[in-house]
Amino acid sequence: MMGTRCGDLDPGIIEYLLKKGWSQDKVFNALNKESGFLGVSGLTSDARGILEAMEQGHEGAALAFQVFTYRVSKYIASYLAALDSFDGIIFTGGIGENSMPIRREILNNLKLLGFKEDVKGNEDARFGNAGVIAKSEMLNAVAMVIPTNEEFVIAQQSVELL
Protein backbone atom coordinates (compact mmCIF):
# COMPACT_ATOMS: atom_id res chain seq x y z
CA MET A 1 0.00 0.00 0.00
CA MET A 2 1.23 3.44 -0.87
CA GLY A 3 -0.22 6.93 -1.05
CA THR A 4 -2.57 6.13 -3.94
CA ARG A 5 -1.70 2.55 -4.92
CA CYS A 6 -3.46 -0.46 -3.46
CA GLY A 7 -0.53 -2.80 -2.89
CA ASP A 8 -1.36 -6.50 -2.63
CA LEU A 9 -4.72 -7.65 -3.85
CA ASP A 10 -6.35 -10.81 -5.06
CA PRO A 11 -5.96 -10.77 -8.86
CA GLY A 12 -9.56 -11.95 -9.12
CA ILE A 13 -10.69 -8.44 -8.19
CA ILE A 14 -9.65 -7.21 -11.66
CA GLU A 15 -11.88 -9.73 -13.44
CA TYR A 16 -14.70 -9.01 -10.98
CA LEU A 17 -14.56 -5.26 -11.65
CA LEU A 18 -14.36 -5.75 -15.42
CA LYS A 19 -17.42 -8.04 -15.29
CA LYS A 20 -19.22 -5.36 -13.23
CA GLY A 21 -18.78 -3.05 -16.22
CA TRP A 22 -15.71 -1.12 -15.17
CA SER A 23 -13.45 -0.11 -18.05
CA GLN A 24 -9.81 -1.14 -18.05
CA ASP A 25 -8.86 2.53 -17.50
CA LYS A 26 -11.23 2.81 -14.53
CA VAL A 27 -9.76 -0.31 -12.92
CA PHE A 28 -6.22 0.99 -13.50
CA ASN A 29 -7.05 4.41 -12.04
CA ALA A 30 -8.82 2.92 -9.03
CA LEU A 31 -5.95 0.58 -8.16
CA ASN A 32 -3.12 3.03 -8.89
CA LYS A 33 -4.50 6.51 -8.28
CA GLU A 34 -7.46 6.18 -5.92
CA SER A 35 -6.40 3.48 -3.46
CA GLY A 36 -3.78 3.29 -0.71
CA PHE A 37 -3.87 5.99 1.98
CA LEU A 38 -6.25 8.02 -0.18
CA GLY A 39 -8.71 5.23 -0.88
CA VAL A 40 -8.79 3.79 2.62
CA SER A 41 -8.96 7.11 4.45
CA GLY A 42 -11.10 8.96 1.93
CA LEU A 43 -8.97 12.02 2.74
CA THR A 44 -5.40 12.17 1.52
CA SER A 45 -2.52 10.24 0.02
CA ASP A 46 -0.02 11.88 2.39
CA ALA A 47 1.07 10.08 5.55
CA ARG A 48 1.31 13.40 7.42
CA GLY A 49 -2.34 14.11 6.68
CA ILE A 50 -3.27 10.60 7.78
CA LEU A 51 -1.53 11.10 11.13
CA GLU A 52 -3.13 14.52 11.67
CA ALA A 53 -6.62 13.23 10.85
CA MET A 54 -6.07 10.16 13.01
CA GLU A 55 -5.19 12.40 15.98
CA GLN A 56 -8.51 14.19 15.41
CA GLY A 57 -10.38 10.89 15.58
CA HIS A 58 -10.98 10.24 11.86
CA GLU A 59 -11.80 6.53 11.56
CA GLY A 60 -10.76 6.24 7.91
CA ALA A 61 -7.37 7.73 8.69
CA ALA A 62 -6.93 5.34 11.62
CA LEU A 63 -7.83 2.42 9.37
CA ALA A 64 -5.36 3.58 6.68
CA PHE A 65 -2.64 3.83 9.36
CA GLN A 66 -3.40 0.33 10.63
CA VAL A 67 -3.51 -1.23 7.16
CA PHE A 68 -0.26 0.46 6.11
CA THR A 69 1.71 -0.41 9.25
CA TYR A 70 0.39 -3.98 9.26
CA ARG A 71 1.41 -4.51 5.65
CA VAL A 72 4.91 -3.12 6.20
CA SER A 73 5.28 -5.34 9.28
CA LYS A 74 4.01 -8.36 7.35
CA TYR A 75 6.58 -7.83 4.62
CA ILE A 76 9.45 -7.42 7.07
CA ALA A 77 8.44 -10.64 8.83
CA SER A 78 8.05 -12.52 5.55
CA TYR A 79 11.53 -11.48 4.37
CA LEU A 80 13.02 -13.16 7.43
CA ALA A 81 12.10 -16.55 5.98
CA ALA A 82 14.48 -15.96 3.07
CA LEU A 83 17.45 -14.72 5.12
CA ASP A 84 20.38 -16.65 6.53
CA SER A 85 21.12 -13.86 9.02
CA PHE A 86 19.46 -10.70 10.23
CA ASP A 87 21.17 -7.53 11.43
CA GLY A 88 18.27 -5.14 11.62
CA ILE A 89 15.58 -3.00 10.10
CA ILE A 90 16.37 0.26 8.34
CA PHE A 91 13.74 2.98 8.07
CA THR A 92 14.45 5.47 5.29
CA GLY A 93 12.66 7.66 2.77
CA GLY A 94 9.98 10.20 3.60
CA ILE A 95 7.83 8.10 5.90
CA GLY A 96 10.66 6.01 7.35
CA GLU A 97 12.78 9.03 8.17
CA ASN A 98 10.09 11.34 9.51
CA SER A 99 7.16 9.39 10.93
CA MET A 100 7.86 8.30 14.47
CA PRO A 101 4.30 6.96 15.03
CA ILE A 102 4.50 4.77 11.94
CA ARG A 103 7.92 3.39 12.92
CA ARG A 104 6.65 2.77 16.46
CA GLU A 105 3.60 0.85 15.24
CA ILE A 106 5.62 -1.27 12.81
CA LEU A 107 8.02 -2.23 15.60
CA ASN A 108 5.10 -2.92 17.93
CA ASN A 109 3.64 -5.23 15.28
CA LEU A 110 7.00 -7.04 15.24
CA LYS A 111 7.17 -7.46 19.03
CA LEU A 112 7.59 -11.21 18.56
CA LEU A 113 11.09 -10.37 17.24
CA GLY A 114 11.95 -8.80 20.58
CA PHE A 115 12.42 -5.18 19.52
CA LYS A 116 12.31 -2.68 22.38
CA GLU A 117 11.87 0.92 21.33
CA ASP A 118 14.35 3.55 22.46
CA VAL A 119 11.73 6.31 22.79
CA LYS A 120 14.28 9.13 22.94
CA GLY A 121 16.21 7.61 20.04
CA ASN A 122 13.02 7.36 18.01
CA GLU A 123 12.10 10.97 18.81
CA ASP A 124 15.60 12.20 17.89
CA ALA A 125 15.80 10.23 14.62
CA ARG A 126 13.71 12.56 12.50
CA PHE A 127 14.14 15.33 9.98
CA GLY A 128 17.52 14.26 8.65
CA ASN A 129 18.91 12.67 11.82
CA ALA A 130 20.11 9.09 11.79
CA GLY A 131 19.99 6.84 14.82
CA VAL A 132 19.17 3.58 16.48
CA ILE A 133 15.52 3.56 17.49
CA ALA A 134 15.14 0.02 18.87
CA LYS A 135 17.11 -3.07 19.77
CA SER A 136 16.34 -6.75 19.89
CA GLU A 137 18.56 -8.64 22.30
CA MET A 138 16.85 -11.84 21.22
CA LEU A 139 18.08 -11.39 17.63
CA ASN A 140 21.12 -9.23 18.38
CA ALA A 141 19.65 -6.75 15.90
CA VAL A 142 18.76 -3.06 15.74
CA ALA A 143 16.17 -0.88 14.08
CA MET A 144 17.64 2.32 12.67
CA VAL A 145 16.71 5.43 10.78
CA ILE A 146 19.14 6.26 7.99
CA PRO A 147 18.30 9.34 5.92
CA THR A 148 18.49 9.02 2.18
CA ASN A 149 21.00 11.12 0.32
CA GLU A 150 19.81 10.80 -3.25
CA GLU A 151 21.61 13.92 -4.45
CA PHE A 152 24.95 12.56 -3.22
CA VAL A 153 24.39 9.21 -4.93
CA ILE A 154 23.45 10.95 -8.19
CA ALA A 155 26.57 13.13 -7.98
CA GLN A 156 28.73 10.13 -7.13
CA GLN A 157 27.40 8.12 -10.07
CA SER A 158 27.82 11.12 -12.39
CA VAL A 159 31.48 11.45 -11.39
CA GLU A 160 31.97 7.73 -12.03
CA LEU A 161 30.51 8.12 -15.52
CA LEU A 162 32.86 10.97 -16.31
PDB file of C-alpha atoms in Angstrom:
ATOM      1  CA  MET A   1       0.000   0.000   0.000  1.00  0.00           C
ATOM      2  CA  MET A   2       1.235   3.443  -0.875  1.00  0.00           C
ATOM      3  CA  GLY A   3      -0.219   6.926  -1.048  1.00  0.00           C
ATOM      4  CA  THR A   4      -2.567   6.133  -3.938  1.00  0.00           C
ATOM      5  CA  ARG A   5      -1.695   2.546  -4.923  1.00  0.00           C
ATOM      6  CA  CYS A   6      -3.461  -0.458  -3.458  1.00  0.00           C
ATOM      7  CA  GLY A   7      -0.527  -2.799  -2.894  1.00  0.00           C
ATOM      8  CA  ASP A   8      -1.361  -6.496  -2.632  1.00  0.00           C
ATOM      9  CA  LEU A   9      -4.719  -7.649  -3.846  1.00  0.00           C
ATOM     10  CA  ASP A  10      -6.346 -10.808  -5.056  1.00  0.00           C
ATOM     11  CA  PRO A  11      -5.964 -10.768  -8.860  1.00  0.00           C
ATOM     12  CA  GLY A  12      -9.555 -11.953  -9.124  1.00  0.00           C
ATOM     13  CA  ILE A  13     -10.693  -8.436  -8.193  1.00  0.00           C
ATOM     14  CA  ILE A  14      -9.645  -7.215 -11.656  1.00  0.00           C
ATOM     15  CA  GLU A  15     -11.878  -9.730 -13.442  1.00  0.00           C
ATOM     16  CA  TYR A  16     -14.696  -9.013 -10.980  1.00  0.00           C
ATOM     17  CA  LEU A  17     -14.557  -5.258 -11.652  1.00  0.00           C
ATOM     18  CA  LEU A  18     -14.361  -5.754 -15.417  1.00  0.00           C
ATOM     19  CA  LYS A  19     -17.420  -8.038 -15.291  1.00  0.00           C
ATOM     20  CA  LYS A  20     -19.222  -5.363 -13.234  1.00  0.00           C
ATOM     21  CA  GLY A  21     -18.784  -3.049 -16.221  1.00  0.00           C
ATOM     22  CA  TRP A  22     -15.711  -1.118 -15.174  1.00  0.00           C
ATOM     23  CA  SER A  23     -13.448  -0.109 -18.053  1.00  0.00           C
ATOM     24  CA  GLN A  24      -9.811  -1.136 -18.048  1.00  0.00           C
ATOM     25  CA  ASP A  25      -8.855   2.527 -17.497  1.00  0.00           C
ATOM     26  CA  LYS A  26     -11.231   2.813 -14.529  1.00  0.00           C
ATOM     27  CA  VAL A  27      -9.755  -0.310 -12.916  1.00  0.00           C
ATOM     28  CA  PHE A  28      -6.216   0.993 -13.502  1.00  0.00           C
ATOM     29  CA  ASN A  29      -7.054   4.406 -12.038  1.00  0.00           C
ATOM     30  CA  ALA A  30      -8.823   2.921  -9.027  1.00  0.00           C
ATOM     31  CA  LEU A  31      -5.953   0.580  -8.164  1.00  0.00           C
ATOM     32  CA  ASN A  32      -3.120   3.026  -8.891  1.00  0.00           C
ATOM     33  CA  LYS A  33      -4.500   6.512  -8.281  1.00  0.00           C
ATOM     34  CA  GLU A  34      -7.461   6.182  -5.920  1.00  0.00           C
ATOM     35  CA  SER A  35      -6.400   3.484  -3.457  1.00  0.00           C
ATOM     36  CA  GLY A  36      -3.780   3.292  -0.709  1.00  0.00           C
ATOM     37  CA  PHE A  37      -3.873   5.990   1.981  1.00  0.00           C
ATOM     38  CA  LEU A  38      -6.253   8.017  -0.178  1.00  0.00           C
ATOM     39  CA  GLY A  39      -8.712   5.229  -0.878  1.00  0.00           C
ATOM     40  CA  VAL A  40      -8.795   3.787   2.620  1.00  0.00           C
ATOM     41  CA  SER A  41      -8.959   7.113   4.450  1.00  0.00           C
ATOM     42  CA  GLY A  42     -11.102   8.960   1.930  1.00  0.00           C
ATOM     43  CA  LEU A  43      -8.969  12.020   2.737  1.00  0.00           C
ATOM     44  CA  THR A  44      -5.403  12.169   1.521  1.00  0.00           C
ATOM     45  CA  SER A  45      -2.522  10.245   0.019  1.00  0.00           C
ATOM     46  CA  ASP A  46      -0.018  11.883   2.387  1.00  0.00           C
ATOM     47  CA  ALA A  47       1.069  10.076   5.555  1.00  0.00           C
ATOM     48  CA  ARG A  48       1.313  13.404   7.424  1.00  0.00           C
ATOM     49  CA  GLY A  49      -2.342  14.112   6.680  1.00  0.00           C
ATOM     50  CA  ILE A  50      -3.272  10.601   7.776  1.00  0.00           C
ATOM     51  CA  LEU A  51      -1.532  11.099  11.127  1.00  0.00           C
ATOM     52  CA  GLU A  52      -3.129  14.524  11.670  1.00  0.00           C
ATOM     53  CA  ALA A  53      -6.618  13.233  10.849  1.00  0.00           C
ATOM     54  CA  MET A  54      -6.073  10.165  13.006  1.00  0.00           C
ATOM     55  CA  GLU A  55      -5.191  12.403  15.976  1.00  0.00           C
ATOM     56  CA  GLN A  56      -8.508  14.189  15.409  1.00  0.00           C
ATOM     57  CA  GLY A  57     -10.376  10.888  15.581  1.00  0.00           C
ATOM     58  CA  HIS A  58     -10.985  10.243  11.865  1.00  0.00           C
ATOM     59  CA  GLU A  59     -11.800   6.530  11.562  1.00  0.00           C
ATOM     60  CA  GLY A  60     -10.764   6.239   7.908  1.00  0.00           C
ATOM     61  CA  ALA A  61      -7.372   7.732   8.688  1.00  0.00           C
ATOM     62  CA  ALA A  62      -6.930   5.342  11.616  1.00  0.00           C
ATOM     63  CA  LEU A  63      -7.826   2.417   9.366  1.00  0.00           C
ATOM     64  CA  ALA A  64      -5.357   3.583   6.679  1.00  0.00           C
ATOM     65  CA  PHE A  65      -2.641   3.833   9.361  1.00  0.00           C
ATOM     66  CA  GLN A  66      -3.400   0.331  10.626  1.00  0.00           C
ATOM     67  CA  VAL A  67      -3.510  -1.230   7.158  1.00  0.00           C
ATOM     68  CA  PHE A  68      -0.258   0.462   6.108  1.00  0.00           C
ATOM     69  CA  THR A  69       1.709  -0.410   9.248  1.00  0.00           C
ATOM     70  CA  TYR A  70       0.385  -3.978   9.265  1.00  0.00           C
ATOM     71  CA  ARG A  71       1.412  -4.513   5.652  1.00  0.00           C
ATOM     72  CA  VAL A  72       4.911  -3.121   6.199  1.00  0.00           C
ATOM     73  CA  SER A  73       5.281  -5.335   9.277  1.00  0.00           C
ATOM     74  CA  LYS A  74       4.006  -8.357   7.352  1.00  0.00           C
ATOM     75  CA  TYR A  75       6.579  -7.830   4.619  1.00  0.00           C
ATOM     76  CA  ILE A  76       9.446  -7.419   7.070  1.00  0.00           C
ATOM     77  CA  ALA A  77       8.445 -10.637   8.828  1.00  0.00           C
ATOM     78  CA  SER A  78       8.050 -12.517   5.553  1.00  0.00           C
ATOM     79  CA  TYR A  79      11.530 -11.475   4.375  1.00  0.00           C
ATOM     80  CA  LEU A  80      13.023 -13.160   7.434  1.00  0.00           C
ATOM     81  CA  ALA A  81      12.100 -16.549   5.979  1.00  0.00           C
ATOM     82  CA  ALA A  82      14.480 -15.960   3.066  1.00  0.00           C
ATOM     83  CA  LEU A  83      17.448 -14.719   5.119  1.00  0.00           C
ATOM     84  CA  ASP A  84      20.383 -16.646   6.535  1.00  0.00           C
ATOM     85  CA  SER A  85      21.120 -13.864   9.020  1.00  0.00           C
ATOM     86  CA  PHE A  86      19.460 -10.700  10.228  1.00  0.00           C
ATOM     87  CA  ASP A  87      21.166  -7.534  11.428  1.00  0.00           C
ATOM     88  CA  GLY A  88      18.270  -5.141  11.623  1.00  0.00           C
ATOM     89  CA  ILE A  89      15.577  -2.999  10.103  1.00  0.00           C
ATOM     90  CA  ILE A  90      16.374   0.261   8.341  1.00  0.00           C
ATOM     91  CA  PHE A  91      13.742   2.976   8.069  1.00  0.00           C
ATOM     92  CA  THR A  92      14.451   5.468   5.291  1.00  0.00           C
ATOM     93  CA  GLY A  93      12.658   7.661   2.768  1.00  0.00           C
ATOM     94  CA  GLY A  94       9.984  10.204   3.603  1.00  0.00           C
ATOM     95  CA  ILE A  95       7.827   8.099   5.899  1.00  0.00           C
ATOM     96  CA  GLY A  96      10.655   6.012   7.348  1.00  0.00           C
ATOM     97  CA  GLU A  97      12.781   9.033   8.168  1.00  0.00           C
ATOM     98  CA  ASN A  98      10.085  11.336   9.510  1.00  0.00           C
ATOM     99  CA  SER A  99       7.155   9.386  10.934  1.00  0.00           C
ATOM    100  CA  MET A 100       7.863   8.302  14.466  1.00  0.00           C
ATOM    101  CA  PRO A 101       4.301   6.960  15.026  1.00  0.00           C
ATOM    102  CA  ILE A 102       4.501   4.771  11.937  1.00  0.00           C
ATOM    103  CA  ARG A 103       7.917   3.391  12.921  1.00  0.00           C
ATOM    104  CA  ARG A 104       6.652   2.773  16.455  1.00  0.00           C
ATOM    105  CA  GLU A 105       3.598   0.853  15.244  1.00  0.00           C
ATOM    106  CA  ILE A 106       5.618  -1.267  12.810  1.00  0.00           C
ATOM    107  CA  LEU A 107       8.023  -2.233  15.601  1.00  0.00           C
ATOM    108  CA  ASN A 108       5.096  -2.916  17.928  1.00  0.00           C
ATOM    109  CA  ASN A 109       3.639  -5.232  15.279  1.00  0.00           C
ATOM    110  CA  LEU A 110       7.002  -7.036  15.240  1.00  0.00           C
ATOM    111  CA  LYS A 111       7.166  -7.460  19.031  1.00  0.00           C
ATOM    112  CA  LEU A 112       7.592 -11.206  18.562  1.00  0.00           C
ATOM    113  CA  LEU A 113      11.085 -10.373  17.236  1.00  0.00           C
ATOM    114  CA  GLY A 114      11.947  -8.801  20.580  1.00  0.00           C
ATOM    115  CA  PHE A 115      12.417  -5.176  19.518  1.00  0.00           C
ATOM    116  CA  LYS A 116      12.312  -2.685  22.384  1.00  0.00           C
ATOM    117  CA  GLU A 117      11.867   0.915  21.326  1.00  0.00           C
ATOM    118  CA  ASP A 118      14.346   3.555  22.464  1.00  0.00           C
ATOM    119  CA  VAL A 119      11.730   6.305  22.788  1.00  0.00           C
ATOM    120  CA  LYS A 120      14.281   9.128  22.938  1.00  0.00           C
ATOM    121  CA  GLY A 121      16.213   7.605  20.039  1.00  0.00           C
ATOM    122  CA  ASN A 122      13.016   7.361  18.005  1.00  0.00           C
ATOM    123  CA  GLU A 123      12.103  10.970  18.807  1.00  0.00           C
ATOM    124  CA  ASP A 124      15.597  12.199  17.892  1.00  0.00           C
ATOM    125  CA  ALA A 125      15.803  10.234  14.623  1.00  0.00           C
ATOM    126  CA  ARG A 126      13.705  12.558  12.505  1.00  0.00           C
ATOM    127  CA  PHE A 127      14.143  15.333   9.980  1.00  0.00           C
ATOM    128  CA  GLY A 128      17.518  14.259   8.655  1.00  0.00           C
ATOM    129  CA  ASN A 129      18.910  12.674  11.815  1.00  0.00           C
ATOM    130  CA  ALA A 130      20.106   9.088  11.791  1.00  0.00           C
ATOM    131  CA  GLY A 131      19.992   6.843  14.820  1.00  0.00           C
ATOM    132  CA  VAL A 132      19.171   3.575  16.483  1.00  0.00           C
ATOM    133  CA  ILE A 133      15.516   3.555  17.494  1.00  0.00           C
ATOM    134  CA  ALA A 134      15.137   0.024  18.870  1.00  0.00           C
ATOM    135  CA  LYS A 135      17.115  -3.075  19.767  1.00  0.00           C
ATOM    136  CA  SER A 136      16.341  -6.754  19.895  1.00  0.00           C
ATOM    137  CA  GLU A 137      18.564  -8.637  22.299  1.00  0.00           C
ATOM    138  CA  MET A 138      16.854 -11.843  21.216  1.00  0.00           C
ATOM    139  CA  LEU A 139      18.084 -11.389  17.629  1.00  0.00           C
ATOM    140  CA  ASN A 140      21.121  -9.230  18.383  1.00  0.00           C
ATOM    141  CA  ALA A 141      19.646  -6.748  15.896  1.00  0.00           C
ATOM    142  CA  VAL A 142      18.760  -3.065  15.735  1.00  0.00           C
ATOM    143  CA  ALA A 143      16.173  -0.878  14.077  1.00  0.00           C
ATOM    144  CA  MET A 144      17.642   2.317  12.669  1.00  0.00           C
ATOM    145  CA  VAL A 145      16.708   5.426  10.783  1.00  0.00           C
ATOM    146  CA  ILE A 146      19.138   6.261   7.992  1.00  0.00           C
ATOM    147  CA  PRO A 147      18.297   9.345   5.923  1.00  0.00           C
ATOM    148  CA  THR A 148      18.486   9.024   2.178  1.00  0.00           C
ATOM    149  CA  ASN A 149      21.002  11.125   0.317  1.00  0.00           C
ATOM    150  CA  GLU A 150      19.808  10.798  -3.248  1.00  0.00           C
ATOM    151  CA  GLU A 151      21.606  13.923  -4.455  1.00  0.00           C
ATOM    152  CA  PHE A 152      24.947  12.560  -3.224  1.00  0.00           C
ATOM    153  CA  VAL A 153      24.388   9.214  -4.932  1.00  0.00           C
ATOM    154  CA  ILE A 154      23.453  10.945  -8.191  1.00  0.00           C
ATOM    155  CA  ALA A 155      26.568  13.132  -7.981  1.00  0.00           C
ATOM    156  CA  GLN A 156      28.732  10.130  -7.126  1.00  0.00           C
ATOM    157  CA  GLN A 157      27.402   8.121 -10.069  1.00  0.00           C
ATOM    158  CA  SER A 158      27.818  11.124 -12.387  1.00  0.00           C
ATOM    159  CA  VAL A 159      31.483  11.454 -11.389  1.00  0.00           C
ATOM    160  CA  GLU A 160      31.970   7.730 -12.033  1.00  0.00           C
ATOM    161  CA  LEU A 161      30.513   8.123 -15.525  1.00  0.00           C
ATOM    162  CA  LEU A 162      32.863  10.967 -16.314  1.00  0.00           C
TER     163      LEU A 162
END
